[in-house]
PDB file of C-alpha atoms in Angstrom:
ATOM      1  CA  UNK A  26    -123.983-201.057 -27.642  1.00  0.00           C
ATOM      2  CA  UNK A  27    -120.123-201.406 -27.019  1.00  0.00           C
ATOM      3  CA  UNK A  28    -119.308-204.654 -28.938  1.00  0.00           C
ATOM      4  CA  UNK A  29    -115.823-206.837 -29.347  1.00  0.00           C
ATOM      5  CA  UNK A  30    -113.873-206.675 -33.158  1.00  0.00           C
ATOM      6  CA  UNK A  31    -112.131-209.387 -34.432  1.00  0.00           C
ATOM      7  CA  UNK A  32    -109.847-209.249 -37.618  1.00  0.00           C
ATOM      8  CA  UNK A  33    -109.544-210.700 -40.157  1.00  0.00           C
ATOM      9  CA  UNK A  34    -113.411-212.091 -40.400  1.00  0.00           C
ATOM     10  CA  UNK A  35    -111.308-215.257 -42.587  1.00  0.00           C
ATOM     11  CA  UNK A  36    -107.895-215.706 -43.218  1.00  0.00           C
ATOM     12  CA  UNK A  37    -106.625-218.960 -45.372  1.00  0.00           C
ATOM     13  CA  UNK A  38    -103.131-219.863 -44.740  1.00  0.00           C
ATOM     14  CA  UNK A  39    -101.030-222.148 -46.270  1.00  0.00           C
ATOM     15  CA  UNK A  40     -99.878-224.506 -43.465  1.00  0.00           C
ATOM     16  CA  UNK A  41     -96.015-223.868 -41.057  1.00  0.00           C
ATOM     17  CA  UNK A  42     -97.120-220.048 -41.873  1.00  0.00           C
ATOM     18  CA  UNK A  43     -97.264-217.886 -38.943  1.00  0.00           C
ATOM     19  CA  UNK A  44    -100.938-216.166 -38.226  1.00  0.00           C
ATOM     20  CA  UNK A  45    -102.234-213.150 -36.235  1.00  0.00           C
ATOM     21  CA  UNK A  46    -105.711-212.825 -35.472  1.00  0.00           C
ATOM     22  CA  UNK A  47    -106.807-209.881 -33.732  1.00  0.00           C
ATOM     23  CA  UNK A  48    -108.937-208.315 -31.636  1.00  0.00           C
ATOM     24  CA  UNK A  49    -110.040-205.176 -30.248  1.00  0.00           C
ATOM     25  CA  UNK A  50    -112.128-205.600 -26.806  1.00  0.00           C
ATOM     26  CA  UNK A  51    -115.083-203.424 -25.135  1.00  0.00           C
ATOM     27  CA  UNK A  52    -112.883-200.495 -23.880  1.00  0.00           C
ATOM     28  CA  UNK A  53    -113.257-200.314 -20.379  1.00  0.00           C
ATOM     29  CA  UNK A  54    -113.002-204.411 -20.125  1.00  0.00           C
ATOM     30  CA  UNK A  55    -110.349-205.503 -18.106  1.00  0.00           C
ATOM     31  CA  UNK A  56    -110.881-209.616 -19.164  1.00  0.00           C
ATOM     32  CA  UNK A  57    -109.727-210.898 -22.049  1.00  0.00           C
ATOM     33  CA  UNK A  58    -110.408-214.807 -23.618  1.00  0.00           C
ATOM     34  CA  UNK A  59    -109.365-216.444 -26.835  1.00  0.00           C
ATOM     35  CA  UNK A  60    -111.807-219.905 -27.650  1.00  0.00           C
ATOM     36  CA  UNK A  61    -112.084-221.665 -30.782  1.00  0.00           C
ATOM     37  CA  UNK A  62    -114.581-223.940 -32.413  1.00  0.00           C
ATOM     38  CA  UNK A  63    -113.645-226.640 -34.844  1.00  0.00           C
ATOM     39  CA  UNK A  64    -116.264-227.261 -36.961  1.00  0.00           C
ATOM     40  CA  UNK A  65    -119.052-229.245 -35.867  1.00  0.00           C
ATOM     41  CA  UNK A  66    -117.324-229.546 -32.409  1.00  0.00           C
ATOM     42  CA  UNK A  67    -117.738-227.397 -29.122  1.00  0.00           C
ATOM     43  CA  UNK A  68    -116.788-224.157 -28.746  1.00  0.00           C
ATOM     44  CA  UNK A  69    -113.531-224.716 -26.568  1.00  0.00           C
ATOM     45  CA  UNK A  70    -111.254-222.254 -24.427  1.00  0.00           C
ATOM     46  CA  UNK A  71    -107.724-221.324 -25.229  1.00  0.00           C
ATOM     47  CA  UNK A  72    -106.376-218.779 -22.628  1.00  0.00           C
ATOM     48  CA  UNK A  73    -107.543-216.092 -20.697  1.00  0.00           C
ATOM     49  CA  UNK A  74    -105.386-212.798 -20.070  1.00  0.00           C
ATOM     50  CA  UNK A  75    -105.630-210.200 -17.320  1.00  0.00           C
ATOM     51  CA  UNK A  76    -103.773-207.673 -15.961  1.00  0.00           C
ATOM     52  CA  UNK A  77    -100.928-208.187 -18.915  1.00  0.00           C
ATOM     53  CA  UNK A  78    -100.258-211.613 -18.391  1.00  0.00           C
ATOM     54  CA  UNK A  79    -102.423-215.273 -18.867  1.00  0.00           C
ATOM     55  CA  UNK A  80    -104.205-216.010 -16.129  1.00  0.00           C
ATOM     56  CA  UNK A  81    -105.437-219.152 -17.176  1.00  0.00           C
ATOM     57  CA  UNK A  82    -104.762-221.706 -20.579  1.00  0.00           C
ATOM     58  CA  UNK A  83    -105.989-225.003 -21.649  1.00  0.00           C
ATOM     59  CA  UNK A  84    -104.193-228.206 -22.947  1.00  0.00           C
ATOM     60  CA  UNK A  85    -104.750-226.769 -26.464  1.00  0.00           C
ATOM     61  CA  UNK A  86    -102.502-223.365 -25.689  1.00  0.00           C
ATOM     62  CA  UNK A  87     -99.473-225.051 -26.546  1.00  0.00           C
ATOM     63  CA  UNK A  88     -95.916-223.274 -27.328  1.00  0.00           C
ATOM     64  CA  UNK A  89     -97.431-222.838 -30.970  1.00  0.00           C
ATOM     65  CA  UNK A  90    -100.078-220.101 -29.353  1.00  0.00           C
ATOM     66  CA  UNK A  91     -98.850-216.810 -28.115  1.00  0.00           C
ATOM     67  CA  UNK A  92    -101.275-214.120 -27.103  1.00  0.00           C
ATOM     68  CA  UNK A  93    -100.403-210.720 -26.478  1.00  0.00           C
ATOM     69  CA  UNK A  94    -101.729-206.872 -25.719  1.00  0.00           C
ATOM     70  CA  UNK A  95     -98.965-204.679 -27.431  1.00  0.00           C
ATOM     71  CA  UNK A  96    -100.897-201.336 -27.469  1.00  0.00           C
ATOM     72  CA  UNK A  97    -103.644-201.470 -25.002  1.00  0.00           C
ATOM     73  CA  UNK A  98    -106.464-201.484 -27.281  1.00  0.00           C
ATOM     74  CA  UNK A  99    -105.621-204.503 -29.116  1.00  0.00           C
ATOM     75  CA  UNK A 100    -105.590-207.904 -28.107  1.00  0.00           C
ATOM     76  CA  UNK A 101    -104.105-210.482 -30.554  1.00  0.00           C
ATOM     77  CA  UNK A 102    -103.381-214.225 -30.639  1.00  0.00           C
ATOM     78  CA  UNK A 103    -100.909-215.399 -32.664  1.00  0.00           C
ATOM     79  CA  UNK A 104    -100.286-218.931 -34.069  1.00  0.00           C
ATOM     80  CA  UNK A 105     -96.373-219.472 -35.113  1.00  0.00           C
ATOM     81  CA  UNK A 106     -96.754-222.667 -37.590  1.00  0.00           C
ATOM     82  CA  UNK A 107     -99.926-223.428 -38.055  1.00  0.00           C
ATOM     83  CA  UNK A 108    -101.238-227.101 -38.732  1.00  0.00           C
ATOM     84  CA  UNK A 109    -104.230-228.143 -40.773  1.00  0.00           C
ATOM     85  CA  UNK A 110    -105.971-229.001 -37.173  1.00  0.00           C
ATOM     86  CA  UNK A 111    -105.609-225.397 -36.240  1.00  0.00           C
ATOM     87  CA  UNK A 112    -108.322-224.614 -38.872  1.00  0.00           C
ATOM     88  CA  UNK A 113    -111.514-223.536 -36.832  1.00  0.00           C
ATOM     89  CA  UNK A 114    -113.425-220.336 -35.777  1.00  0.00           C
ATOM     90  CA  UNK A 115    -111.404-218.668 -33.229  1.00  0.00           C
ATOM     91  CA  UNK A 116    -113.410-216.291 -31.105  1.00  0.00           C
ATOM     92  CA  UNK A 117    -112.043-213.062 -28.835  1.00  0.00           C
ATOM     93  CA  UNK A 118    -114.235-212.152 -26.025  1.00  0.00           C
ATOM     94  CA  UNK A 119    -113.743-209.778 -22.945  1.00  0.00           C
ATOM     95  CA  UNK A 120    -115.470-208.904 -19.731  1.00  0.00           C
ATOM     96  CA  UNK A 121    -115.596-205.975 -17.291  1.00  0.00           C
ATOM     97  CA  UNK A 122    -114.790-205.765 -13.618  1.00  0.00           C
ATOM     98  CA  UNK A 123    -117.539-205.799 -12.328  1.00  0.00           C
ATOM     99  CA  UNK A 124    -119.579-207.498 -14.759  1.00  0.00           C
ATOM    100  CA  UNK A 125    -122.486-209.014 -13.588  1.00  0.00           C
ATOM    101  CA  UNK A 126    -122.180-213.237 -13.361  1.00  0.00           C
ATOM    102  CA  UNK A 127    -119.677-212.834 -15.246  1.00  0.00           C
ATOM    103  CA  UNK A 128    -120.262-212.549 -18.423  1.00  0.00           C
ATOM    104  CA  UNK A 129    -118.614-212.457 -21.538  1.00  0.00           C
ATOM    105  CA  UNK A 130    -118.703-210.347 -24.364  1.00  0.00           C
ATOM    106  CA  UNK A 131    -118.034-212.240 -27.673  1.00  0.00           C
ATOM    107  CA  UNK A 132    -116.591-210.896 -30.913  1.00  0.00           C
ATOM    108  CA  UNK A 133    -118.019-212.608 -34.301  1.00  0.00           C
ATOM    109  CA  UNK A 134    -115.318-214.645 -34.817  1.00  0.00           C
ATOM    110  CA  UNK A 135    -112.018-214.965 -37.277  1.00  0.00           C
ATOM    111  CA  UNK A 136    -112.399-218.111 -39.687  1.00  0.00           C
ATOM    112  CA  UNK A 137    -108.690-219.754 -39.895  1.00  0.00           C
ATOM    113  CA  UNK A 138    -108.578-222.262 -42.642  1.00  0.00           C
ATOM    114  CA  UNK A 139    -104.994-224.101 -42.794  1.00  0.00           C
ATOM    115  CA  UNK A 140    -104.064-225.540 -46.398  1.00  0.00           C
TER     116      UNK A 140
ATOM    117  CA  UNK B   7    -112.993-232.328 -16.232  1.00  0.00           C
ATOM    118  CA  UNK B   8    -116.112-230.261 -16.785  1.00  0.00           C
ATOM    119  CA  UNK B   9    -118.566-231.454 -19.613  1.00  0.00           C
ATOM    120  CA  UNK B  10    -121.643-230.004 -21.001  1.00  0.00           C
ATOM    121  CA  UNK B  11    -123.966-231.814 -24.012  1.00  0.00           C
ATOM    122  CA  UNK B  12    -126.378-231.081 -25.705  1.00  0.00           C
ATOM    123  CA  UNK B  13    -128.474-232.279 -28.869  1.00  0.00           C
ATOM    124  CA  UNK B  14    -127.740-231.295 -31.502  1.00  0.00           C
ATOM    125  CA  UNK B  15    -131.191-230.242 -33.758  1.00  0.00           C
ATOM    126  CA  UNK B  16    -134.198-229.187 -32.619  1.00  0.00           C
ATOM    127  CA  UNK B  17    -136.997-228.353 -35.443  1.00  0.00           C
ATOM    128  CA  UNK B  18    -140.410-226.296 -34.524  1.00  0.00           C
ATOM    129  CA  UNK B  19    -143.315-224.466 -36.034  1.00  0.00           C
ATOM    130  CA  UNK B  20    -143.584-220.770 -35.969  1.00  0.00           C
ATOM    131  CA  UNK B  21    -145.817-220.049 -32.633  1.00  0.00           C
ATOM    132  CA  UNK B  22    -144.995-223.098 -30.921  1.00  0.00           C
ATOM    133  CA  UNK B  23    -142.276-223.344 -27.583  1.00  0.00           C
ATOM    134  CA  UNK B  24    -139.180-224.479 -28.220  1.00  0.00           C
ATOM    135  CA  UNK B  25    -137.184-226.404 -25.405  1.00  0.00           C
ATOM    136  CA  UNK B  26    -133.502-226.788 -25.738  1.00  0.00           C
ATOM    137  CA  UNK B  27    -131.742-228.962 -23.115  1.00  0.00           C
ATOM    138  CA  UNK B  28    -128.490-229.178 -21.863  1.00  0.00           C
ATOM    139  CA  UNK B  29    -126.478-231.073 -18.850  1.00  0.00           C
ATOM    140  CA  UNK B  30    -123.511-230.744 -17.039  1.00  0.00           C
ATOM    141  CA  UNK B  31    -121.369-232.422 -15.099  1.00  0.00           C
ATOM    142  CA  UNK B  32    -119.654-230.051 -12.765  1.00  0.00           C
ATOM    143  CA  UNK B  33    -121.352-229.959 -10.004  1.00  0.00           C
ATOM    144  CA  UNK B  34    -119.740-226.839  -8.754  1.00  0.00           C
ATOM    145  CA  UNK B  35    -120.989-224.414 -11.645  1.00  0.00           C
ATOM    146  CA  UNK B  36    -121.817-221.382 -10.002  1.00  0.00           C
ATOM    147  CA  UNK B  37    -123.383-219.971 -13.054  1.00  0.00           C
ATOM    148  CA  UNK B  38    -124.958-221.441 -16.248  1.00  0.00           C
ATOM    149  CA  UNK B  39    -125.328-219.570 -19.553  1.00  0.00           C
ATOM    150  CA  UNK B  40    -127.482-219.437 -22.539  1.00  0.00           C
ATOM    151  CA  UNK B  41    -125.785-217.733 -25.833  1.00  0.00           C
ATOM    152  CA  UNK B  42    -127.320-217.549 -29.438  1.00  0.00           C
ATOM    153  CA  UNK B  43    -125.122-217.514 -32.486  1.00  0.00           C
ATOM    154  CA  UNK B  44    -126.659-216.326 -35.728  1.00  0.00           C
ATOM    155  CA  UNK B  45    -124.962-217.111 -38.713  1.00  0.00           C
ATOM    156  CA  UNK B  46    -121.711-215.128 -38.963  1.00  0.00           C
ATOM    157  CA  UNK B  47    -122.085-213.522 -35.624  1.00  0.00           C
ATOM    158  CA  UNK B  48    -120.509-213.956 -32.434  1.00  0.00           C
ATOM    159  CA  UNK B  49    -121.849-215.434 -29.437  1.00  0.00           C
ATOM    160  CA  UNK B  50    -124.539-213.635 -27.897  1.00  0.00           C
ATOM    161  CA  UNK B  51    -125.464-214.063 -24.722  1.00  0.00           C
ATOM    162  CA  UNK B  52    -129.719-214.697 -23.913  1.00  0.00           C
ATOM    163  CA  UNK B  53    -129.412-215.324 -20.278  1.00  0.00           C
ATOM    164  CA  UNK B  54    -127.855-216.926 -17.259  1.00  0.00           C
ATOM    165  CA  UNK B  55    -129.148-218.172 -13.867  1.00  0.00           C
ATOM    166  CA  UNK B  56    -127.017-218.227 -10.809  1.00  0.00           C
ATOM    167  CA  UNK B  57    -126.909-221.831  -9.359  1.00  0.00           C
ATOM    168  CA  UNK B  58    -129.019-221.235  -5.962  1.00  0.00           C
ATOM    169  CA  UNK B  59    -132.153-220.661  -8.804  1.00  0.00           C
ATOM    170  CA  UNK B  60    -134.121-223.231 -10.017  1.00  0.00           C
ATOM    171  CA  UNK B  61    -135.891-220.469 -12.479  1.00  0.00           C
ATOM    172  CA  UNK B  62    -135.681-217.442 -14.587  1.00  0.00           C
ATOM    173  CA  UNK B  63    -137.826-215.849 -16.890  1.00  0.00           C
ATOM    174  CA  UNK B  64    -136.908-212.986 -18.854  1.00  0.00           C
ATOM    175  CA  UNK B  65    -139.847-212.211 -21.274  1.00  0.00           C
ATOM    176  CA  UNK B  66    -139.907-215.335 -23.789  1.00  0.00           C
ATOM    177  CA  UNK B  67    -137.477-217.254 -22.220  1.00  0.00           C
ATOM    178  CA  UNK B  68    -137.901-219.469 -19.625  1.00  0.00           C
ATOM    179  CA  UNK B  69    -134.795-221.179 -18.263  1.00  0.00           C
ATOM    180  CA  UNK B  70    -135.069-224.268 -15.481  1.00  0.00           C
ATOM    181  CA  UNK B  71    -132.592-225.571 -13.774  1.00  0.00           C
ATOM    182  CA  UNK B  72    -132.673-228.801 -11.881  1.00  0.00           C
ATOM    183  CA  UNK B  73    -128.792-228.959  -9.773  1.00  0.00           C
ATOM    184  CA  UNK B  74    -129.784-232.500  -8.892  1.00  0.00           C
ATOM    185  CA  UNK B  75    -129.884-234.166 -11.865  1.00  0.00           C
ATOM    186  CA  UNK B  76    -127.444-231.289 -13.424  1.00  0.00           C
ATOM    187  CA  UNK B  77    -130.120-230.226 -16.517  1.00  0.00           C
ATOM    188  CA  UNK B  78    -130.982-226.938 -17.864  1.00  0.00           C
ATOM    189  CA  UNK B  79    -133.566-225.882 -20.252  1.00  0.00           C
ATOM    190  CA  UNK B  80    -133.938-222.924 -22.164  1.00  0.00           C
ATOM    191  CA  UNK B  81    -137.966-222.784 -23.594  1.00  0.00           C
ATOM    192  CA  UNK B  82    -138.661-220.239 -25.817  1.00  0.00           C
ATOM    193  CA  UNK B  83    -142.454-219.250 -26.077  1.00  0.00           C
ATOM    194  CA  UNK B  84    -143.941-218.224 -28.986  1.00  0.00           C
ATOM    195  CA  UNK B  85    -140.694-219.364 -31.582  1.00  0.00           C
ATOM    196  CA  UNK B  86    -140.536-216.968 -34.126  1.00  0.00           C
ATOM    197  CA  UNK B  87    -138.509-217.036 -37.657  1.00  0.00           C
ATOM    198  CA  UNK B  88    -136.071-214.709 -36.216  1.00  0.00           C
ATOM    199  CA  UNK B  89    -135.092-217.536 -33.233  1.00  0.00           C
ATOM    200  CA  UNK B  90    -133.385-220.044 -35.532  1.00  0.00           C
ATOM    201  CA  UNK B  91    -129.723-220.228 -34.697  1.00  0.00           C
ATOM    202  CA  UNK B  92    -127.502-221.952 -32.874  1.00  0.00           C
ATOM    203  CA  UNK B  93    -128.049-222.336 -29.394  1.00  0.00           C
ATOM    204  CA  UNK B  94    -125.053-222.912 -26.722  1.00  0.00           C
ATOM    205  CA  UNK B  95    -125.156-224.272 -22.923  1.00  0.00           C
ATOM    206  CA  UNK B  96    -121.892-223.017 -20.849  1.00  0.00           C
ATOM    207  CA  UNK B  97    -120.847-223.509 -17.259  1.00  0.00           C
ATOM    208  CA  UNK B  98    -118.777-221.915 -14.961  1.00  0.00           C
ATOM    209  CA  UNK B  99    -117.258-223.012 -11.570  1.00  0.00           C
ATOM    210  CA  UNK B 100    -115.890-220.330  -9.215  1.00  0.00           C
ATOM    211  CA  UNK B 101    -113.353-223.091  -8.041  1.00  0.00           C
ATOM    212  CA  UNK B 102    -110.456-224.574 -10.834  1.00  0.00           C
ATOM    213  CA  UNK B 103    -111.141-223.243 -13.654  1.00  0.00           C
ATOM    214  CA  UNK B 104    -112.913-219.919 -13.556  1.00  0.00           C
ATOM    215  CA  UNK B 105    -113.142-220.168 -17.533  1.00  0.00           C
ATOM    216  CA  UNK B 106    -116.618-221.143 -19.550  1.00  0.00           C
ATOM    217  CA  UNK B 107    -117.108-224.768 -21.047  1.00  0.00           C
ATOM    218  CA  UNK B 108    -119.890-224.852 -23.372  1.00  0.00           C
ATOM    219  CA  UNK B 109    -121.838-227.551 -25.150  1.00  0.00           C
ATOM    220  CA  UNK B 110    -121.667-228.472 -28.695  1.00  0.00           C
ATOM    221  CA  UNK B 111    -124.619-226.124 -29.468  1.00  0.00           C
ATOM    222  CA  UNK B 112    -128.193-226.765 -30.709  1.00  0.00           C
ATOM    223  CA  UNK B 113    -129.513-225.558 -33.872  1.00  0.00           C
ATOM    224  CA  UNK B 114    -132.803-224.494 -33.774  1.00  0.00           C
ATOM    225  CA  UNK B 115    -134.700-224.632 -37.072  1.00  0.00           C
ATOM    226  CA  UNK B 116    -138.198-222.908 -36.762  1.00  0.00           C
ATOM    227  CA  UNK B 117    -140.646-223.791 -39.658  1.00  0.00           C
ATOM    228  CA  UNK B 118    -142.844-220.867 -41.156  1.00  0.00           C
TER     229      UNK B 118
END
């Protein structure tokens, strides 16, 4: 079954660094979603990207977040100084045309811990 | 804005039904979603029901939905070992924003 990659799986970063997490959606997907989950919190949305540009972004997609598709396959979000309350599981996820209800296809996650 | 809750723990013997609720408060959600997350996997989704259903079943799992009081309720018959995780609610409206908003989870702890 055709399945979403993220990369790294965890990534520790010493906080103000700069940090790419990446992604590498269902091939024929057109959809593509960053969300996060602090720990212990709810899984939250970040931005949503179609057709080369955002479609949508929350409060939390601030000028720190940046997401881009520079190749076609991958999809990567990148976070230009990160703060210790950027640490939380950060989850790609895409979705078809013509995908039924709607529905997303999630990725297993990249674990960003800010020191 | 849109929330979703649920509790957070639910605890059951092997062979028993589990019930895992959830509510909303959008009351334009066109579709509502149930997704497991084992430990260090993604989301997966179970199911979803489309907002003019009031029921689904898809072999062990039942899901109700009642729009007036804005509750959903995933039962799983016959809870096996292999069920505990983390279970999420999520919404989505067709109007605003078209993106998910999802619960806090529930983590589902079935007892040998």
């Amino acid at each position: 079954e055709p399945e979403v990659t993220q990369t790294p799986s965890h990534q520790v970063t010493q906080m103000g660094q700069e940090v790419i997490l990446r992604c590498v959606p269902i091939s024929n997907h057109l959809y593509f979603y960053w969300y996060r989950q602090i720990l212990g919190q709810k899984v939250e949305f970040l931005v949503s990207f179609y057709n080369n540009e955002i479609s949508e972004k929350s409060e939390i997609f601030d000028d720190q977040f940046s997401v881009e598709r520079p190749d076609g396959s991958n999809f990567t979000l990148k976070i230009r100084s990160t703060k210790l309350e950027d640490s939380a599981m950060y989850f790609c996820a895409s979705r078809g045309r013509h995908s039924g209800a709607n529905v997303l296809t999630f990725g297993a996650g990249s674990r960003l811990t800010v020191l | 804005g849109e929330d979703v809750e649920q509790s957070l723990f639910l605890s059951v013997r092997e062979g028993d039904s589990s019930v895992i609720n959830c509510t909303y408060t959008d009351s334009s959600s066109t579709y509502l979603y149930w997704y497991k997350q084992e430990p260090g996997a993604g989301l997966q989704l179970l199911t979803y029901i489309f907002s003019n259903m009031d029921m689904k079943q898809d072999q062990r799992l039942t899901v109700l939905l009642n729009k007036k009081d804005k509750h959903l309720s995933l039962r799983i018959a016959d809870t096996q070992t292999g069920d505990s995780a983390i279970y999420f609610c999520a919404e989505r409206t067709d109007t605003g924003r078209r993106a998910l908003t999802f619960g806090s989870g529930t983590r589902l702890q079935v007892q040998p």
